[in-house]
Amino acid sequence: MARDSDGFSQPHDRLFKEIFGRTDIAAGFFQAYLPPALAAAADWASLSLQPGSFVDQSLAHRESDLLYRVRLPEGDGELWLYCLFEHQRRSDHWMALRLLGYLVRIWERFRQEQPAQAQLPPIVPVVLHQGSAAWSAPAVFHDLIAAPNHLRKDLAPWTPDFTFRLVDLAPLPFEELQGTILGRLALQALKAAGQDRLVEFWEQSSDLWDQVLRQEDALGLIRALLSYLIRTDSSVDKQLFRNRILTLVPEPIRTTAMSIADQLIEEGRQEGRQEGRQEGRQEGRQEGRQEGRQEGLRLGLVVAQIQAHQKFLNHPVQDAADLIQRPIEELQSLLESLEQAFKNSRQ
């Protein structure tokens, strides 16, 4: 699948990186799913996201990754955390082998960047699996080695061996997913999308939505989650989707959520109309559709945010049809000024 202008291959990749790219959410996730001794030892306030990806380009359509560093107690150095998000539906028999390659890439980059260091940092690999069925592949590297049982001990010194921490969403009930409020909501959404249970997700997630919507940065988080839910399953009942959002509180955020959802749904309708009008070679039509989707989604979200901020500030709310005719640069400038005014009003 082709990547969009932001470098994302599809909506699972986008949501994973938008949500877990926030270190406060990532810290809550790791504290919940790492072994207790490691979770207790790390200084989570120091958690930092590292640049780059180590995934094979040929596999970018089915997995995403994020690398973090966190300080250990004074004198113990750092712990590196490598989270690989596997969003294919079936478990991968060769995951441990592929992970070994990714870990080597991380250590090789470390050596290039810090040639004076005589030792490598410890890395804990974590696999987050979104599949529809429970993970069944080996999670320990030596299980991939065809060594006779009576010789396994003698061969051990010459055989790489490690395990990875598996967070398998398939068998975990919605209510048992752990982490921060937003992290739990995102994990529930990923689980529901991987198992075609989005309607059930809406029915069971109301308490978490209510808590998320009370956070100061709720607008951006709502946008990311609603965009994911709408883009992931085009078959979901749009009226049910809108009715569910109507139950969200408080009122100002509910209005914003409705604006974003309506804009995203309408953008989807526009895509369908535009695709039928494209002319030229098939390759050209495909490129045009992709560009139209990207620009339409971007423009729609900016317009929805402008209207929401105008409501919050008691400014006259401009008509969406008028706003959408303006250049995107002008709309972004208007949104920035409204966001600054909103921040000033909160101080």
GROMACS .gro file of C-alpha atoms in nm:
model
  347
    1MET     CA    1   0.000   0.000   0.000
    2ALA     CA    2   0.132   0.341  -0.094
    3ARG     CA    3   0.227   0.579   0.182
    4ASP     CA    4   0.054   0.914   0.221
    5SER     CA    5   0.222   1.254   0.234
    6ASP     CA    6   0.299   1.213   0.605
    7GLY     CA    7   0.483   0.885   0.551
    8PHE     CA    8   0.210   0.656   0.683
    9SER     CA    9   0.120   0.336   0.500
   10GLN     CA   10  -0.236   0.306   0.635
   11PRO     CA   11  -0.459   0.411   0.929
   12HIS     CA   12  -0.323   0.152   1.177
   13ASP     CA   13   0.028   0.288   1.127
   14ARG     CA   14  -0.093   0.647   1.167
   15LEU     CA   15  -0.285   0.585   1.490
   16PHE     CA   16  -0.004   0.380   1.645
   17LYS     CA   17   0.253   0.653   1.582
   18GLU     CA   18   0.027   0.945   1.671
   19ILE     CA   19  -0.078   0.790   2.002
   20PHE     CA   20   0.234   0.602   2.113
   21GLY     CA   21   0.458   0.875   1.979
   22ARG     CA   22   0.348   1.063   2.292
   23THR     CA   23   0.590   0.959   2.566
   24ASP     CA   24   0.334   0.992   2.847
   25ILE     CA   25   0.108   0.738   2.676
   26ALA     CA   26   0.402   0.512   2.585
   27ALA     CA   27   0.526   0.523   2.946
   28GLY     CA   28   0.185   0.407   3.071
   29PHE     CA   29   0.185   0.124   2.819
   30PHE     CA   30   0.533   0.000   2.912
   31GLN     CA   31   0.467   0.028   3.285
   32ALA     CA   32   0.161  -0.193   3.238
   33TYR     CA   33   0.319  -0.461   3.018
   34LEU     CA   34   0.689  -0.483   3.104
   35PRO     CA   35   0.809  -0.720   3.381
   36PRO     CA   36   0.748  -0.548   3.717
   37ALA     CA   37   1.120  -0.522   3.804
   38LEU     CA   38   1.197  -0.332   3.483
   39ALA     CA   39   0.889  -0.113   3.514
   40ALA     CA   40   0.986  -0.021   3.869
   41ALA     CA   41   1.351   0.050   3.786
   42ALA     CA   42   1.298   0.289   3.494
   43ASP     CA   43   1.278   0.667   3.535
   44TRP     CA   44   0.968   0.714   3.320
   45ALA     CA   45   0.991   1.092   3.329
   46SER     CA   46   1.309   1.054   3.119
   47LEU     CA   47   1.147   0.842   2.846
   48SER     CA   48   1.236   0.983   2.504
   49LEU     CA   49   1.138   0.880   2.152
   50GLN     CA   50   1.423   0.813   1.910
   51PRO     CA   51   1.412   0.898   1.539
   52GLY     CA   52   1.398   0.649   1.255
   53SER     CA   53   1.246   0.313   1.170
   54PHE     CA   54   1.416  -0.026   1.146
   55VAL     CA   55   1.140  -0.216   0.966
   56ASP     CA   56   1.212  -0.368   0.626
   57GLN     CA   57   1.058  -0.147   0.358
   58SER     CA   58   0.887  -0.450   0.203
   59LEU     CA   59   0.701  -0.508   0.533
   60ALA     CA   60   0.595  -0.148   0.598
   61HIS     CA   61   0.239  -0.230   0.493
   62ARG     CA   62   0.197  -0.469   0.786
   63GLU     CA   63   0.413  -0.342   1.072
   64SER     CA   64   0.534  -0.018   1.231
   65ASP     CA   65   0.795   0.050   1.498
   66LEU     CA   66   0.901   0.304   1.760
   67LEU     CA   67   1.225   0.314   1.961
   68TYR     CA   68   1.256   0.472   2.306
   69ARG     CA   69   1.530   0.534   2.563
   70VAL     CA   70   1.473   0.559   2.938
   71ARG     CA   71   1.716   0.617   3.224
   72LEU     CA   72   1.782   0.352   3.488
   73PRO     CA   73   1.887   0.429   3.849
   74GLU     CA   74   2.206   0.634   3.881
   75GLY     CA   75   2.507   0.436   3.763
   76ASP     CA   76   2.299   0.175   3.576
   77GLY     CA   77   2.288   0.357   3.241
   78GLU     CA   78   1.990   0.335   3.007
   79LEU     CA   79   1.730   0.087   2.893
   80TRP     CA   80   1.614   0.092   2.531
   81LEU     CA   81   1.260  -0.015   2.444
   82TYR     CA   82   1.173  -0.125   2.092
   83CYS     CA   83   0.801  -0.153   2.018
   84LEU     CA   84   0.702  -0.333   1.698
   85PHE     CA   85   0.335  -0.299   1.605
   86GLU     CA   86   0.226  -0.601   1.398
   87HIS     CA   87  -0.103  -0.520   1.227
   88GLN     CA   88  -0.146  -0.823   1.007
   89ARG     CA   89  -0.428  -1.057   1.104
   90ARG     CA   90  -0.221  -1.373   1.155
   91SER     CA   91   0.078  -1.434   1.379
   92ASP     CA   92   0.416  -1.459   1.207
   93HIS     CA   93   0.619  -1.776   1.264
   94TRP     CA   94   0.946  -1.593   1.190
   95MET     CA   95   0.885  -1.289   1.410
   96ALA     CA   96   1.173  -1.371   1.650
   97LEU     CA   97   1.419  -1.398   1.358
   98ARG     CA   98   1.303  -1.070   1.207
   99LEU     CA   99   1.324  -0.900   1.545
  100LEU     CA  100   1.682  -1.020   1.583
  101GLY     CA  101   1.766  -0.837   1.262
  102TYR     CA  102   1.598  -0.518   1.382
  103LEU     CA  103   1.784  -0.529   1.715
  104VAL     CA  104   2.114  -0.567   1.530
  105ARG     CA  105   2.028  -0.261   1.319
  106ILE     CA  106   1.961  -0.057   1.633
  107TRP     CA  107   2.292  -0.161   1.788
  108GLU     CA  108   2.478  -0.091   1.462
  109ARG     CA  109   2.338   0.261   1.454
  110PHE     CA  110   2.436   0.306   1.819
  111ARG     CA  111   2.795   0.211   1.734
  112GLN     CA  112   2.802   0.459   1.446
  113GLU     CA  113   2.667   0.741   1.659
  114GLN     CA  114   2.871   0.663   1.972
  115PRO     CA  115   3.195   0.497   1.856
  116ALA     CA  116   3.368   0.561   2.190
  117GLN     CA  117   3.127   0.336   2.379
  118ALA     CA  118   3.266  -0.010   2.458
  119GLN     CA  119   2.931  -0.171   2.540
  120LEU     CA  120   2.587  -0.183   2.380
  121PRO     CA  121   2.269  -0.073   2.558
  122PRO     CA  122   2.017  -0.338   2.661
  123ILE     CA  123   1.708  -0.346   2.438
  124VAL     CA  124   1.374  -0.492   2.538
  125PRO     CA  125   1.169  -0.583   2.228
  126VAL     CA  126   0.792  -0.558   2.263
  127VAL     CA  127   0.553  -0.686   1.996
  128LEU     CA  128   0.202  -0.537   1.991
  129HIS     CA  129  -0.020  -0.771   1.787
  130GLN     CA  130  -0.354  -0.655   1.645
  131GLY     CA  131  -0.461  -0.981   1.477
  132SER     CA  132  -0.807  -1.134   1.480
  133ALA     CA  133  -0.684  -1.457   1.643
  134ALA     CA  134  -0.451  -1.517   1.936
  135TRP     CA  135  -0.077  -1.527   1.867
  136SER     CA  136   0.048  -1.883   1.808
  137ALA     CA  137   0.402  -1.836   1.672
  138PRO     CA  138   0.721  -1.881   1.879
  139ALA     CA  139   0.807  -1.589   2.109
  140VAL     CA  140   1.149  -1.737   2.201
  141PHE     CA  141   1.426  -1.741   1.943
  142HIS     CA  142   1.570  -2.084   2.030
  143ASP     CA  143   1.232  -2.241   1.946
  144LEU     CA  144   1.318  -2.167   1.581
  145ILE     CA  145   1.642  -2.369   1.597
  146ALA     CA  146   1.619  -2.735   1.495
  147ALA     CA  147   1.859  -2.863   1.761
  148PRO     CA  148   1.809  -3.217   1.899
  149ASN     CA  149   1.694  -3.208   2.258
  150HIS     CA  150   1.993  -3.412   2.380
  151LEU     CA  151   2.235  -3.163   2.217
  152ARG     CA  152   2.048  -2.839   2.286
  153LYS     CA  153   2.247  -2.763   2.602
  154ASP     CA  154   2.581  -2.822   2.426
  155LEU     CA  155   2.478  -2.607   2.131
  156ALA     CA  156   2.346  -2.324   2.351
  157PRO     CA  157   2.678  -2.127   2.367
  158TRP     CA  158   2.673  -2.094   1.986
  159THR     CA  159   2.302  -2.014   1.947
  160PRO     CA  160   2.158  -1.663   1.988
  161ASP     CA  161   1.872  -1.671   2.231
  162PHE     CA  162   1.621  -1.410   2.344
  163THR     CA  163   1.248  -1.364   2.391
  164PHE     CA  164   1.022  -1.072   2.318
  165ARG     CA  165   0.743  -0.932   2.530
  166LEU     CA  166   0.420  -1.008   2.347
  167VAL     CA  167   0.115  -0.788   2.398
  168ASP     CA  168  -0.150  -0.982   2.211
  169LEU     CA  169  -0.474  -0.785   2.181
  170ALA     CA  170  -0.683  -1.072   2.045
  171PRO     CA  171  -0.744  -1.273   2.366
  172LEU     CA  172  -0.757  -0.974   2.603
  173PRO     CA  173  -1.105  -0.845   2.694
  174PHE     CA  174  -1.162  -0.476   2.622
  175GLU     CA  175  -1.188  -0.392   2.990
  176GLU     CA  176  -0.856  -0.559   3.075
  177LEU     CA  177  -0.639  -0.351   2.841
  178GLN     CA  178  -0.406  -0.134   3.047
  179GLY     CA  179  -0.215   0.194   3.033
  180THR     CA  180  -0.317   0.559   3.039
  181ILE     CA  181  -0.675   0.653   2.959
  182LEU     CA  182  -0.596   0.743   2.600
  183GLY     CA  183  -0.360   0.446   2.563
  184ARG     CA  184  -0.634   0.208   2.673
  185LEU     CA  185  -0.884   0.369   2.436
  186ALA     CA  186  -0.638   0.340   2.146
  187LEU     CA  187  -0.566  -0.026   2.228
  188GLN     CA  188  -0.939  -0.095   2.238
  189ALA     CA  189  -0.983   0.072   1.899
  190LEU     CA  190  -0.694  -0.129   1.750
  191LYS     CA  191  -0.836  -0.452   1.893
  192ALA     CA  192  -1.185  -0.375   1.763
  193ALA     CA  193  -1.059  -0.290   1.413
  194GLY     CA  194  -0.846  -0.607   1.402
  195GLN     CA  195  -1.146  -0.823   1.489
  196ASP     CA  196  -1.422  -0.632   1.303
  197ARG     CA  197  -1.586  -0.537   1.635
  198LEU     CA  198  -1.612  -0.160   1.597
  199VAL     CA  199  -1.980  -0.148   1.696
  200GLU     CA  200  -1.901  -0.339   2.015
  201PHE     CA  201  -1.614  -0.099   2.078
  202TRP     CA  202  -1.850   0.199   2.066
  203GLU     CA  203  -2.087   0.023   2.307
  204GLN     CA  204  -1.817  -0.058   2.563
  205SER     CA  205  -1.589   0.246   2.550
  206SER     CA  206  -1.820   0.523   2.674
  207ASP     CA  207  -1.649   0.560   3.014
  208LEU     CA  208  -1.306   0.600   2.857
  209TRP     CA  209  -1.436   0.850   2.599
  210ASP     CA  210  -1.589   1.058   2.876
  211GLN     CA  211  -1.255   1.070   3.058
  212VAL     CA  212  -1.054   1.149   2.743
  213LEU     CA  213  -1.288   1.430   2.647
  214ARG     CA  214  -1.219   1.608   2.974
  215GLN     CA  215  -0.847   1.636   2.903
  216GLU     CA  216  -0.708   1.971   2.789
  217ASP     CA  217  -0.562   1.829   2.468
  218ALA     CA  218  -0.878   1.635   2.381
  219LEU     CA  219  -0.932   1.793   2.039
  220GLY     CA  220  -0.621   1.648   1.879
  221LEU     CA  221  -0.678   1.309   2.040
  222ILE     CA  222  -1.040   1.294   1.925
  223ARG     CA  223  -0.934   1.383   1.572
  224ALA     CA  224  -0.679   1.101   1.561
  225LEU     CA  225  -0.918   0.838   1.696
  226LEU     CA  226  -1.222   0.940   1.491
  227SER     CA  227  -1.015   0.958   1.175
  228TYR     CA  228  -0.885   0.608   1.245
  229LEU     CA  229  -1.228   0.461   1.315
  230ILE     CA  230  -1.389   0.610   1.005
  231ARG     CA  231  -1.100   0.526   0.772
  232THR     CA  232  -1.057   0.171   0.903
  233ASP     CA  233  -1.406   0.038   0.839
  234SER     CA  234  -1.606   0.207   0.566
  235SER     CA  235  -1.892  -0.038   0.629
  236VAL     CA  236  -1.963   0.086   0.980
  237ASP     CA  237  -2.312   0.239   1.012
  238LYS     CA  238  -2.250   0.615   0.986
  239GLN     CA  239  -2.576   0.703   1.164
  240LEU     CA  240  -2.480   0.475   1.452
  241PHE     CA  241  -2.142   0.644   1.452
  242ARG     CA  242  -2.299   0.990   1.480
  243ASN     CA  243  -2.550   0.882   1.745
  244ARG     CA  244  -2.269   0.741   1.956
  245ILE     CA  245  -2.078   1.068   1.944
  246LEU     CA  246  -2.394   1.253   2.055
  247THR     CA  247  -2.369   1.074   2.390
  248LEU     CA  248  -2.022   1.217   2.459
  249VAL     CA  249  -1.967   1.495   2.711
  250PRO     CA  250  -1.896   1.777   2.778
  251GLU     CA  251  -2.101   1.976   2.530
  252PRO     CA  252  -1.823   2.191   2.370
  253ILE     CA  253  -1.613   1.884   2.296
  254ARG     CA  254  -1.918   1.694   2.172
  255THR     CA  255  -1.983   1.970   1.919
  256THR     CA  256  -1.624   1.955   1.801
  257ALA     CA  257  -1.633   1.576   1.775
  258MET     CA  258  -1.949   1.594   1.566
  259SER     CA  259  -1.792   1.854   1.337
  260ILE     CA  260  -1.484   1.639   1.284
  261ALA     CA  261  -1.685   1.321   1.231
  262ASP     CA  262  -1.926   1.485   0.985
  263GLN     CA  263  -1.636   1.634   0.792
  264LEU     CA  264  -1.458   1.299   0.772
  265ILE     CA  265  -1.775   1.120   0.662
  266GLU     CA  266  -1.847   1.385   0.399
  267GLU     CA  267  -1.487   1.366   0.279
  268GLY     CA  268  -1.542   0.994   0.222
  269ARG     CA  269  -1.850   1.065   0.012
  270GLN     CA  270  -1.659   1.322  -0.193
  271GLU     CA  271  -1.388   1.065  -0.262
  272GLY     CA  272  -1.644   0.832  -0.413
  273ARG     CA  273  -1.784   1.104  -0.641
  274GLN     CA  274  -1.443   1.226  -0.751
  275GLU     CA  275  -1.314   0.878  -0.831
  276GLY     CA  276  -1.585   0.835  -1.095
  277ARG     CA  277  -1.479   1.154  -1.273
  278GLN     CA  278  -1.108   1.089  -1.302
  279GLU     CA  279  -0.975   1.064  -1.657
  280GLY     CA  280  -0.656   0.951  -1.822
  281ARG     CA  281  -0.439   0.646  -1.769
  282GLN     CA  282  -0.504   0.410  -1.476
  283GLU     CA  283  -0.183   0.513  -1.306
  284GLY     CA  284  -0.278   0.877  -1.328
  285ARG     CA  285  -0.625   0.806  -1.187
  286GLN     CA  286  -0.478   0.624  -0.888
  287GLU     CA  287  -0.239   0.907  -0.812
  288GLY     CA  288  -0.520   1.160  -0.838
  289ARG     CA  289  -0.740   0.966  -0.599
  290GLN     CA  290  -0.466   0.939  -0.342
  291GLU     CA  291  -0.384   1.309  -0.362
  292GLY     CA  292  -0.753   1.399  -0.344
  293ARG     CA  293  -0.806   1.188  -0.034
  294GLN     CA  294  -0.508   1.338   0.141
  295GLU     CA  295  -0.596   1.698   0.058
  296GLY     CA  296  -0.966   1.649   0.131
  297LEU     CA  297  -0.899   1.501   0.474
  298ARG     CA  298  -0.647   1.771   0.557
  299LEU     CA  299  -0.875   2.054   0.445
  300GLY     CA  300  -1.179   1.909   0.621
  301LEU     CA  301  -1.003   1.873   0.954
  302VAL     CA  302  -0.870   2.231   0.942
  303VAL     CA  303  -1.219   2.368   0.865
  304ALA     CA  304  -1.373   2.165   1.150
  305GLN     CA  305  -1.110   2.292   1.393
  306ILE     CA  306  -1.162   2.655   1.285
  307GLN     CA  307  -1.538   2.628   1.343
  308ALA     CA  308  -1.487   2.458   1.681
  309HIS     CA  309  -1.249   2.729   1.803
  310GLN     CA  310  -1.483   3.002   1.681
  311LYS     CA  311  -1.761   2.844   1.888
  312PHE     CA  312  -1.540   2.821   2.195
  313LEU     CA  313  -1.440   3.187   2.163
  314ASN     CA  314  -1.797   3.302   2.091
  315HIS     CA  315  -1.684   3.431   1.751
  316PRO     CA  316  -1.917   3.423   1.450
  317VAL     CA  317  -1.892   3.072   1.307
  318GLN     CA  318  -1.806   3.088   0.940
  319ASP     CA  319  -1.985   2.859   0.697
  320ALA     CA  320  -1.789   2.548   0.601
  321ALA     CA  321  -1.877   2.593   0.234
  322ASP     CA  322  -1.714   2.938   0.237
  323LEU     CA  323  -1.408   2.828   0.433
  324ILE     CA  324  -1.337   2.530   0.211
  325GLN     CA  325  -1.299   2.760  -0.091
  326ARG     CA  326  -1.000   2.938   0.065
  327PRO     CA  327  -0.636   2.831   0.014
  328ILE     CA  328  -0.517   2.582   0.276
  329GLU     CA  329  -0.235   2.822   0.377
  330GLU     CA  330  -0.488   3.094   0.463
  331LEU     CA  331  -0.697   2.848   0.666
  332GLN     CA  332  -0.394   2.729   0.860
  333SER     CA  333  -0.299   3.086   0.942
  334LEU     CA  334  -0.654   3.156   1.065
  335LEU     CA  335  -0.650   2.837   1.276
  336GLU     CA  336  -0.317   2.932   1.435
  337SER     CA  337  -0.451   3.272   1.539
  338LEU     CA  338  -0.766   3.112   1.686
  339GLU     CA  339  -0.561   2.852   1.874
  340GLN     CA  340  -0.348   3.129   2.024
  341ALA     CA  341  -0.658   3.322   2.126
  342PHE     CA  342  -0.800   3.007   2.285
  343LYS     CA  343  -0.479   2.949   2.483
  344ASN     CA  344  -0.477   3.310   2.600
  345SER     CA  345  -0.837   3.276   2.718
  346ARG     CA  346  -0.742   2.975   2.932
  347GLN     CA  347  -0.462   3.158   3.116
   0.00000   0.00000   0.00000
